[in-house]
Amino acid sequence: MIPKKMAGVQLTGHGGIEKLVYRDDITVPTPSVGEVLVRVTATAKNNTDRKVREGLYSIDDEKDIASFQIGGSPTLTFPRIQGADVVGQVVETGDGVSKERIGERGLLDFNIYADERRDINLTPDYYGHGRDGGYAEYVVVPSNQFYRIDNPELADAQLAALGMCSYQTALHMLTSAQVKKGEHILVTGASGGVGTALIQLCRILGAIPHAVSSSGKEQALLNLGAESIVDRTASPDLKTAVHTATGGVVIDAVMDLVGGEMTNPLIDVLIDRMAERKTYPRLSNAGASAGSTSQILWSKIYLYQVHIFGVSHGTREEAEWLIEWIRDRRLSPVLHRTFRLSDIHNAENYFAHKSGDYIGKIALVPDSQWQQHGAPFAS
């Protein structure tokens, strides 16, 4: 039996964690044509949840409180249920969807696509922003974006840690920069969700990842596939630190999630020893954890022919590649721990203040699913 009401967390406006309100009287959504109703078992947390809540997606003035509206008009309305990387079980289908899908476990491609194109996504939006997401007991999503995953060795919370918000973004960073087999790739923010995805995806593509991280995470990142670890706190000169840690390899491309004052040193790493390079230096950026403003000499960019790619989300085609790699067991989840959905405030504080102390993802599990899907990974 599908209830009429459900528990969930609603974002009621921009601001602090007090804007996240846990309720148990939210109406269960009904699937429309081409959609399925999913009983949520786990949803991974992403940094975009916090940035949307705090209104950090300004494009004019860094002090503006705003969310993104790439399609030309705002799609974020309040209250909104956040949560992009949804795992669960199909319990009801809308018109045009086979009833045989009921009972399937799956993972959501989190994008709200503007059209059916598979090779490009010019106006990205996503579930948890433009439409309600997975921080609830039930969610309605497109049937063709909820991919069946049968791998029995992956628990639902672990599968959520392989979610598209991190992995598709990471893959699009690499494909935008046309990363190739044998190239040396520097990854900033390597211990986070996108960073750990980048390390694994580099190895799938045949590239060689070098991780920039704080101390204490070296062995975990090496086990994940990093070739070397650059301790960003070991030296004030990033170029020297990279040269020492990597044994002096030429960095072909940088995958950056940090921005801010890190940008210029990263470019200096890229343009070092230009005479030894075989390709143009490339920088993909998909985050600004150190700040949205960087001071760069454009003469440095054009004289050294640095190619810069801004990355947000990815394409249907890339989502299909990732699903295939998950099904083929080529990607490993990096799940740090789980929280009850009703414990959202502690989860938010933990994410904000402890993320530098661990690698991988945290996942939120509905209280009604806790014993089976959350408790085994709570510590």
XYZ file of C-alpha atoms in Angstrom:
379
model
C 0.000 0.000 0.000
C 1.259 3.450 -0.930
C 0.401 6.012 1.754
C -1.115 9.409 1.009
C 1.397 11.250 3.211
C 5.151 10.855 3.636
C 8.060 12.132 5.693
C 10.621 14.383 4.090
C 12.805 17.457 4.429
C 11.667 20.697 2.822
C 13.991 23.601 2.056
C 11.871 26.635 2.937
C 14.194 29.405 1.731
C 17.793 30.574 1.433
C 19.672 30.622 4.704
C 21.068 28.400 7.435
C 20.173 24.854 8.385
C 17.039 26.143 10.088
C 15.615 26.490 6.567
C 15.573 22.684 6.341
C 12.351 21.465 7.950
C 11.584 17.783 8.591
C 7.896 16.974 8.204
C 5.762 13.830 8.134
C 2.687 15.275 6.424
C 3.963 15.852 2.865
C 1.686 14.585 0.091
C 3.062 11.566 -1.747
C 3.494 12.554 -5.439
C 1.719 10.755 -8.270
C 3.616 9.670 -11.406
C 2.485 11.249 -14.689
C 2.978 9.940 -18.227
C 6.404 8.358 -18.614
C 7.227 8.598 -14.913
C 7.704 6.194 -12.006
C 7.115 6.576 -8.282
C 10.185 5.504 -6.319
C 10.273 4.509 -2.656
C 13.563 6.102 -1.604
C 16.074 3.968 0.297
C 19.133 6.273 0.202
C 20.162 9.636 -1.238
C 23.759 10.851 -1.288
C 24.511 14.377 -0.165
C 26.274 16.793 -2.503
C 27.842 20.200 -2.032
C 25.276 21.695 -4.390
C 22.622 21.094 -1.698
C 24.428 23.449 0.656
C 25.205 26.005 -2.052
C 21.564 26.149 -3.139
C 20.421 26.528 0.454
C 22.896 29.339 1.073
C 22.223 30.971 -2.319
C 25.833 30.776 -3.514
C 25.190 30.497 -7.258
C 25.591 34.180 -8.121
C 26.971 35.107 -11.546
C 27.167 38.911 -11.230
C 28.247 39.788 -7.708
C 29.753 37.189 -5.414
C 27.751 38.682 -2.546
C 24.416 38.050 -4.267
C 22.136 35.434 -2.768
C 20.913 33.496 -5.771
C 20.438 30.087 -7.299
C 21.215 29.270 -10.891
C 18.675 29.723 -13.672
C 20.584 28.708 -16.764
C 17.395 28.074 -18.702
C 16.481 31.769 -18.449
C 14.002 31.672 -15.580
C 14.204 30.482 -11.963
C 13.166 26.870 -11.352
C 13.937 26.778 -7.642
C 10.752 27.445 -5.690
C 10.070 26.967 -1.993
C 9.371 24.650 -0.348
C 11.675 22.325 -2.257
C 12.775 18.775 -1.403
C 16.493 18.509 -2.146
C 18.560 15.399 -2.894
C 19.874 14.464 -6.357
C 21.574 11.063 -6.081
C 18.514 8.928 -5.450
C 18.403 5.152 -4.993
C 15.214 3.243 -4.349
C 12.579 0.868 -5.637
C 9.845 1.467 -8.205
C 6.449 1.084 -6.511
C 4.095 2.657 -9.076
C 4.189 3.581 -12.766
C 2.529 6.322 -14.765
C 0.821 5.926 -18.128
C 3.107 4.606 -20.829
C 5.395 2.757 -18.415
C 5.234 -1.022 -18.090
C 3.995 -2.374 -14.770
C 6.874 -4.838 -15.004
C 9.106 -2.075 -13.693
C 7.452 -2.282 -10.275
C 9.924 -3.784 -7.824
C 13.060 -2.702 -9.688
C 15.910 -1.176 -7.705
C 17.556 1.709 -9.508
C 19.718 4.810 -9.558
C 18.524 8.177 -10.872
C 20.188 10.218 -13.603
C 19.629 13.447 -11.681
C 19.394 15.836 -14.641
C 16.316 17.702 -15.783
C 17.086 17.761 -19.490
C 15.657 20.455 -21.746
C 15.420 18.093 -24.746
C 16.237 14.580 -25.930
C 19.753 15.316 -27.206
C 22.302 12.793 -25.967
C 25.509 14.695 -26.748
C 24.980 18.088 -25.112
C 23.234 19.659 -22.109
C 23.228 23.426 -22.456
C 20.675 24.380 -19.777
C 21.325 21.950 -16.915
C 18.907 21.667 -14.024
C 18.347 18.765 -11.687
C 16.115 16.881 -9.287
C 16.454 18.492 -5.884
C 16.570 21.947 -7.481
C 14.117 22.388 -10.356
C 11.906 19.535 -9.129
C 11.630 17.687 -5.840
C 14.395 15.203 -5.109
C 15.163 12.325 -2.797
C 15.189 13.756 0.728
C 11.827 12.114 1.310
C 10.248 8.678 1.449
C 8.986 8.896 -2.155
C 9.923 10.763 -5.322
C 8.570 10.884 -8.890
C 11.160 10.710 -11.692
C 11.262 9.956 -15.449
C 11.174 6.231 -16.127
C 13.948 6.477 -18.733
C 16.266 8.183 -16.218
C 15.810 5.652 -13.434
C 18.301 2.930 -14.308
C 17.922 -0.601 -13.010
C 20.969 -1.762 -11.013
C 20.932 -5.397 -9.942
C 24.468 -5.685 -8.515
C 23.766 -7.519 -5.228
C 27.144 -6.637 -3.700
C 26.201 -2.943 -3.680
C 24.022 -1.892 -0.761
C 21.598 0.921 -1.549
C 23.583 3.543 0.397
C 26.742 2.476 -1.458
C 24.946 2.738 -4.788
C 23.823 6.258 -3.864
C 27.503 7.125 -3.342
C 27.998 6.314 -7.043
C 25.351 8.883 -7.974
C 25.384 10.970 -11.121
C 25.783 14.371 -9.472
C 29.415 13.589 -8.678
C 30.296 10.970 -11.256
C 28.665 12.567 -14.290
C 30.167 15.933 -13.408
C 33.588 14.283 -13.065
C 33.234 12.457 -16.367
C 32.173 15.638 -18.168
C 35.220 17.432 -16.779
C 37.405 14.780 -18.372
C 35.572 14.562 -21.697
C 35.439 18.363 -22.039
C 39.219 18.499 -21.707
C 39.543 15.514 -24.088
C 41.669 13.606 -21.600
C 43.413 10.682 -23.236
C 45.162 7.477 -22.270
C 48.575 8.021 -20.723
C 48.057 11.682 -19.802
C 48.926 12.938 -16.319
C 45.945 14.614 -14.617
C 46.071 16.735 -11.467
C 42.887 16.491 -9.363
C 42.119 19.098 -6.697
C 39.620 18.429 -3.933
C 40.516 14.784 -4.444
C 38.945 13.425 -1.257
C 35.417 14.663 -2.006
C 32.676 13.071 -4.070
C 33.714 14.500 -7.441
C 37.411 14.103 -6.620
C 37.162 10.404 -5.784
C 35.062 9.936 -8.926
C 37.740 11.666 -11.017
C 40.462 9.354 -9.724
C 38.494 6.247 -10.683
C 37.348 7.628 -14.036
C 40.893 8.613 -14.994
C 41.903 4.984 -14.549
C 38.980 3.755 -16.657
C 40.030 6.150 -19.436
C 43.670 5.142 -19.086
C 44.837 8.484 -17.695
C 47.099 8.822 -14.639
C 45.570 10.807 -11.737
C 47.596 12.763 -9.195
C 45.572 13.827 -6.154
C 45.845 17.157 -4.340
C 44.683 16.689 -0.764
C 45.438 17.470 2.854
C 47.522 15.048 4.898
C 46.013 11.973 6.487
C 44.207 10.674 3.407
C 47.159 9.453 1.385
C 46.675 5.696 1.662
C 42.945 5.822 0.977
C 43.489 7.873 -2.181
C 46.331 5.621 -3.337
C 44.097 2.596 -2.811
C 41.442 4.289 -4.920
C 43.838 4.706 -7.838
C 45.827 7.905 -7.333
C 49.359 7.676 -8.698
C 50.725 10.220 -6.219
C 49.495 12.521 -3.478
C 50.294 16.240 -3.463
C 49.993 17.603 0.072
C 48.632 21.085 -0.493
C 49.791 22.143 2.982
C 53.379 20.920 2.590
C 54.696 23.848 0.577
C 53.556 27.399 -0.157
C 54.633 26.826 -3.765
C 52.187 24.452 -5.438
C 54.378 24.004 -8.508
C 57.241 22.717 -6.364
C 54.922 20.475 -4.343
C 53.492 18.924 -7.520
C 56.955 18.421 -9.022
C 58.208 16.712 -5.859
C 55.173 14.469 -5.321
C 54.826 13.330 -8.932
C 58.510 12.793 -9.636
C 58.615 15.663 -12.083
C 56.014 14.565 -14.639
C 54.436 17.122 -16.961
C 50.818 17.728 -15.945
C 48.680 17.547 -19.092
C 45.431 18.761 -17.544
C 44.008 19.935 -14.226
C 40.581 18.944 -12.919
C 39.772 21.724 -10.455
C 37.018 21.879 -7.830
C 38.534 24.633 -5.709
C 38.829 27.898 -7.646
C 39.589 31.051 -5.689
C 43.252 31.726 -4.957
C 44.133 28.216 -6.128
C 43.466 29.046 -9.784
C 46.604 30.996 -10.558
C 49.001 28.448 -8.968
C 47.243 25.688 -10.905
C 47.810 27.547 -14.157
C 51.468 27.958 -13.215
C 51.655 24.173 -12.817
C 50.128 23.737 -16.280
C 52.422 26.139 -18.107
C 55.599 24.860 -16.469
C 58.050 23.283 -18.961
C 55.990 24.110 -22.040
C 58.756 22.889 -24.355
C 58.252 19.358 -23.006
C 54.492 19.288 -23.521
C 52.768 17.229 -26.197
C 49.339 18.893 -25.894
C 47.854 22.250 -24.955
C 47.548 22.801 -21.194
C 43.923 22.308 -20.106
C 41.933 23.273 -17.016
C 38.426 21.961 -16.277
C 36.620 23.653 -13.408
C 33.425 22.441 -11.769
C 33.579 24.088 -8.373
C 34.766 27.002 -6.283
C 35.097 25.772 -2.714
C 37.867 28.333 -2.105
C 35.850 31.206 -3.577
C 34.166 32.285 -6.793
C 36.675 35.029 -7.625
C 40.165 34.439 -9.030
C 42.689 36.999 -10.262
C 44.346 35.829 -13.475
C 46.597 37.520 -16.014
C 44.869 36.889 -19.325
C 48.185 37.375 -21.078
C 49.307 34.225 -19.278
C 46.261 32.369 -20.600
C 46.535 33.347 -24.254
C 50.323 33.385 -24.553
C 50.578 29.883 -23.124
C 47.377 28.790 -24.923
C 45.673 27.472 -21.795
C 42.318 25.890 -22.606
C 39.730 26.474 -19.868
C 36.472 24.514 -19.580
C 33.602 25.344 -17.264
C 31.654 22.207 -16.418
C 28.171 21.787 -14.988
C 26.557 18.346 -15.080
C 26.876 16.264 -18.242
C 24.958 14.532 -21.009
C 22.566 11.612 -21.423
C 25.302 9.746 -23.258
C 27.748 10.149 -20.372
C 25.079 8.990 -17.919
C 24.673 5.802 -19.946
C 28.441 5.190 -19.902
C 28.454 5.496 -16.115
C 25.525 3.131 -15.664
C 27.319 0.577 -17.842
C 30.503 0.916 -15.762
C 28.526 0.507 -12.521
C 26.799 -2.591 -13.838
C 30.161 -3.955 -15.005
C 31.626 -3.313 -11.513
C 34.306 -0.969 -12.833
C 33.442 1.766 -10.311
C 33.717 1.391 -6.539
C 31.564 3.380 -4.105
C 33.319 5.598 -1.579
C 30.727 5.844 1.191
C 31.865 7.454 4.432
C 28.709 7.113 6.538
C 24.924 7.450 6.665
C 22.504 9.691 8.580
C 18.800 9.352 9.282
C 16.785 11.785 7.175
C 15.262 13.241 10.344
C 18.827 14.022 11.494
C 19.299 16.403 8.561
C 20.681 19.256 10.660
C 23.474 17.122 12.118
C 24.196 15.765 8.645
C 24.493 19.310 7.273
C 26.815 20.395 10.079
C 28.921 17.265 9.685
C 29.208 17.840 5.940
C 30.157 21.499 6.400
C 32.685 21.104 9.201
C 34.066 17.560 8.911
C 34.370 17.086 5.138
C 38.090 17.805 5.324
C 38.550 14.848 7.654
C 37.252 12.022 5.463
C 37.019 10.880 1.876
C 33.895 10.042 -0.118
C 30.204 10.607 0.450
C 27.589 10.641 3.153
C 24.065 9.423 2.463
C 20.703 10.232 3.999
C 18.286 7.366 4.590
C 14.551 7.759 5.362
C 13.815 6.813 8.962
C 11.373 4.150 7.759
C 14.250 2.497 5.834
C 16.944 3.039 8.454
C 17.418 -0.415 9.945
C 17.915 -2.087 6.574
C 19.641 0.599 4.523
C 21.174 3.108 6.947
C 22.209 1.462 10.200
C 24.914 -0.805 8.692
C 26.865 2.282 7.518
C 26.170 4.720 10.356
C 29.736 4.822 11.653
